[in-house]
CSV table of C-alpha atoms in Angstrom, one decimal:
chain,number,residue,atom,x,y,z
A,1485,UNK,CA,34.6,93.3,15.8
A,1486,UNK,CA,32.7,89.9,16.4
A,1487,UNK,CA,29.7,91.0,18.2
A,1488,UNK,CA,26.4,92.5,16.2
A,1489,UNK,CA,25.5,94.5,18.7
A,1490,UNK,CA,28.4,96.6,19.6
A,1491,UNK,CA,31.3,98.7,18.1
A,1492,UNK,CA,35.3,99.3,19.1
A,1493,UNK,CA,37.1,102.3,19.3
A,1494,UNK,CA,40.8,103.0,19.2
A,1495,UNK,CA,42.3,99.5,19.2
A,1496,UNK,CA,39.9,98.0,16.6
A,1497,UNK,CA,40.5,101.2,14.5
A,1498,UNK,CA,44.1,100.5,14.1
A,1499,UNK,CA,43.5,97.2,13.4
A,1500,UNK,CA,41.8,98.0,10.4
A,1501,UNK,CA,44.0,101.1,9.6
A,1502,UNK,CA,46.8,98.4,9.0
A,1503,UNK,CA,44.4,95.5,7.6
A,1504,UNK,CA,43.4,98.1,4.7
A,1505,UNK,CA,46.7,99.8,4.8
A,1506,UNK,CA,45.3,103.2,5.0
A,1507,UNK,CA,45.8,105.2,7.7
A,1508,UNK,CA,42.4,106.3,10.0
A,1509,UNK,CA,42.1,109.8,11.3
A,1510,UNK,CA,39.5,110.1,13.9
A,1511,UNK,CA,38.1,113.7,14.6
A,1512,UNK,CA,36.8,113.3,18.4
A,1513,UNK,CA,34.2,116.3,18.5
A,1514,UNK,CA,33.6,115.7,22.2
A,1515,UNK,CA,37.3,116.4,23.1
A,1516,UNK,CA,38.1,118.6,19.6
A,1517,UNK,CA,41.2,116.4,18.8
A,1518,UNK,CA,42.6,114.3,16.0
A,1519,UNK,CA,43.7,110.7,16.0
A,1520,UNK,CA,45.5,109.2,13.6
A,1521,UNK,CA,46.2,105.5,13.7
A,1522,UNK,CA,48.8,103.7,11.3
A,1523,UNK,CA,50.6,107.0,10.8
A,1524,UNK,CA,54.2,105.8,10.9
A,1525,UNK,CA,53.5,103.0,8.9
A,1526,UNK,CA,54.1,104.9,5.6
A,1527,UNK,CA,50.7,104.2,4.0
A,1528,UNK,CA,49.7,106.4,1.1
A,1529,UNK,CA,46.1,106.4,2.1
A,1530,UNK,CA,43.6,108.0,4.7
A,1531,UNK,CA,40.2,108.1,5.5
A,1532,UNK,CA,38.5,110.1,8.0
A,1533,UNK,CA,35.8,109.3,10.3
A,1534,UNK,CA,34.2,111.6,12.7
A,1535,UNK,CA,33.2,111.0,16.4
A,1536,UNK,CA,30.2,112.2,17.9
A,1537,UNK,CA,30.7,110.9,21.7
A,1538,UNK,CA,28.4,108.2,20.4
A,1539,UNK,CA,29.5,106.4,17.0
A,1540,UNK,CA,31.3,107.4,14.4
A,1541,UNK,CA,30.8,108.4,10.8
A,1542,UNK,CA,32.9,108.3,7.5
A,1543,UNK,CA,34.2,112.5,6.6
A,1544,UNK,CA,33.6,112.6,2.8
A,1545,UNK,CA,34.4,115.0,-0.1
A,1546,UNK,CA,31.3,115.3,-2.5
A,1547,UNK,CA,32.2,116.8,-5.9
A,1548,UNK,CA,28.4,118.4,-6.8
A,1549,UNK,CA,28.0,121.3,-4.3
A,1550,UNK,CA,24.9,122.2,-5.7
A,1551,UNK,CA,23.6,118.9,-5.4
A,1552,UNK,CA,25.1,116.3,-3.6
A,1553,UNK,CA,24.9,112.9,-4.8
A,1554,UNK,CA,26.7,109.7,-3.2
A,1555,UNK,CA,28.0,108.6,-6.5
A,1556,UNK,CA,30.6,111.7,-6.7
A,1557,UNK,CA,31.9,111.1,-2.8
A,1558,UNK,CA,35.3,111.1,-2.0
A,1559,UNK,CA,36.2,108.8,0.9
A,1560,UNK,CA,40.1,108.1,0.2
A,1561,UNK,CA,42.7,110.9,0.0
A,1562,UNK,CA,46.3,111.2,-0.1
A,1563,UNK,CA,47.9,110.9,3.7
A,1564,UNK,CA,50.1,114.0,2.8
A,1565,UNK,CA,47.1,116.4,1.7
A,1566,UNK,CA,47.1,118.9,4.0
A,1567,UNK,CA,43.8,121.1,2.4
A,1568,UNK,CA,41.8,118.1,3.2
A,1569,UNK,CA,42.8,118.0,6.9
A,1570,UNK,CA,42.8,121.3,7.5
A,1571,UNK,CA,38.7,121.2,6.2
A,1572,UNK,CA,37.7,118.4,8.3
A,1573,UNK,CA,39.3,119.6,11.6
A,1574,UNK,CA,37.5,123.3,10.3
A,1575,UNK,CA,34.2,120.7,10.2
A,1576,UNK,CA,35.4,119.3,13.5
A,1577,UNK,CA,35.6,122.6,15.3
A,1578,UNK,CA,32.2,123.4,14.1
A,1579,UNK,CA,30.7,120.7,15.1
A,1580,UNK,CA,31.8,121.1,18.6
A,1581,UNK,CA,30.8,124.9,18.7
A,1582,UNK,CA,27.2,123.7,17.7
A,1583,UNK,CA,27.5,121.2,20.4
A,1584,UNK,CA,26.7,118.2,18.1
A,1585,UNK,CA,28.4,116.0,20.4
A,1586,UNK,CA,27.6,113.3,23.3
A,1587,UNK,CA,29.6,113.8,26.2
A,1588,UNK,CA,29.6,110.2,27.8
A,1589,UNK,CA,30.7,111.6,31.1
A,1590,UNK,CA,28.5,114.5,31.9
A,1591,UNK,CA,25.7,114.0,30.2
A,1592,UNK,CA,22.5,114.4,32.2
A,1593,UNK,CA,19.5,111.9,31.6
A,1594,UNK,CA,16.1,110.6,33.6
A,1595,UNK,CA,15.4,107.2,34.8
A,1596,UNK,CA,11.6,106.8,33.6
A,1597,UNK,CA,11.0,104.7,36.1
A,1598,UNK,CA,11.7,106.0,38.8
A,1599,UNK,CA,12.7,109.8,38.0
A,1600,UNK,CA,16.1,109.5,39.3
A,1601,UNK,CA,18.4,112.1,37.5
A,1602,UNK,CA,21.6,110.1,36.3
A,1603,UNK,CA,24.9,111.7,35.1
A,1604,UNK,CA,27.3,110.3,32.5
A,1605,UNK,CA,27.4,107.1,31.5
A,1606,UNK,CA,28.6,105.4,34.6
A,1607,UNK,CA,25.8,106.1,36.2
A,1608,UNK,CA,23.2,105.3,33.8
A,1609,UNK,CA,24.9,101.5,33.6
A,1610,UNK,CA,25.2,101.4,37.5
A,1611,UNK,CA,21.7,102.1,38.0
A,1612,UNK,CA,20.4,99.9,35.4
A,1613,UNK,CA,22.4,97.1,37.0
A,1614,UNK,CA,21.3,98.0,40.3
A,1615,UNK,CA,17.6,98.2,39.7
A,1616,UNK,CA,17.1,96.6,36.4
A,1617,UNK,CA,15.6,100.2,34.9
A,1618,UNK,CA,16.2,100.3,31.2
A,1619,UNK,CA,14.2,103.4,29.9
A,1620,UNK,CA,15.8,106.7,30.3
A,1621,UNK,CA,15.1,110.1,28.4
């Protein structure tokens, strides 16, 4: 939360769930599962965000299907609304089938350095550390 250059995950997300009192459902396309954080706090309130394996983005509800505009977005709904979730996981699942998702631990890359193939994300940062290589495609 205090550094510019980087994002949380669970534990800052249910910080904020309980700062905004709104609940947080996370859609994790990678692993096609839901978390919800600040559930069983009785809030009224959700949001959704989506997870790519990467970063995540904010699920909205636009009310123009013919032409969306960011003025008629819905980003808040009712905790107990059951149509909603059930569209977003829909969204979620499709997602995954497309395979619009980063899987941090299999993913395959190329040092362009050196040409050394690299799997997940482990061993992108061990060989970066290792050889101080910082391109990769």
């Amino acid at each position: 939360i205090l550094q510019n250059n980087s994002w949380g995950g669970a534990v800052e997300l249910d910080i904020f769930a309980q700062h905004y009192k709104c609940e947080i459902l996370a859609y994790d396309v990678t692993r096609k599962r839901a978390n919800c954080f600040a559930e069983d706090h009785g809030y009224l309130n959700r949001v959704y965000l989506i997870y790519d394996g990467i970063h995540y983005d904010c699920l909205v509800w636009n009310l123009v299907e013919s032409d969306p505009l960011p003025d008629f977005d819905i980003t808040v709904f009712h905790s107990s609304d059951t149509a909603v979730n059930n569209l977003f996981h829909q969204f979620m699942l499709k997602e995954h089938a497309s395979g619009k998702f980063v899987d941090e631990y299999n993913f395959q890359v190329q040092c362009s350095v050196c040409g050394k193939v690299l799997i997940g994300n482990k061993e992108v940062l061990s060989h970066a550390k290792a050889t101080g290589h910082s391109g990769f495609v």
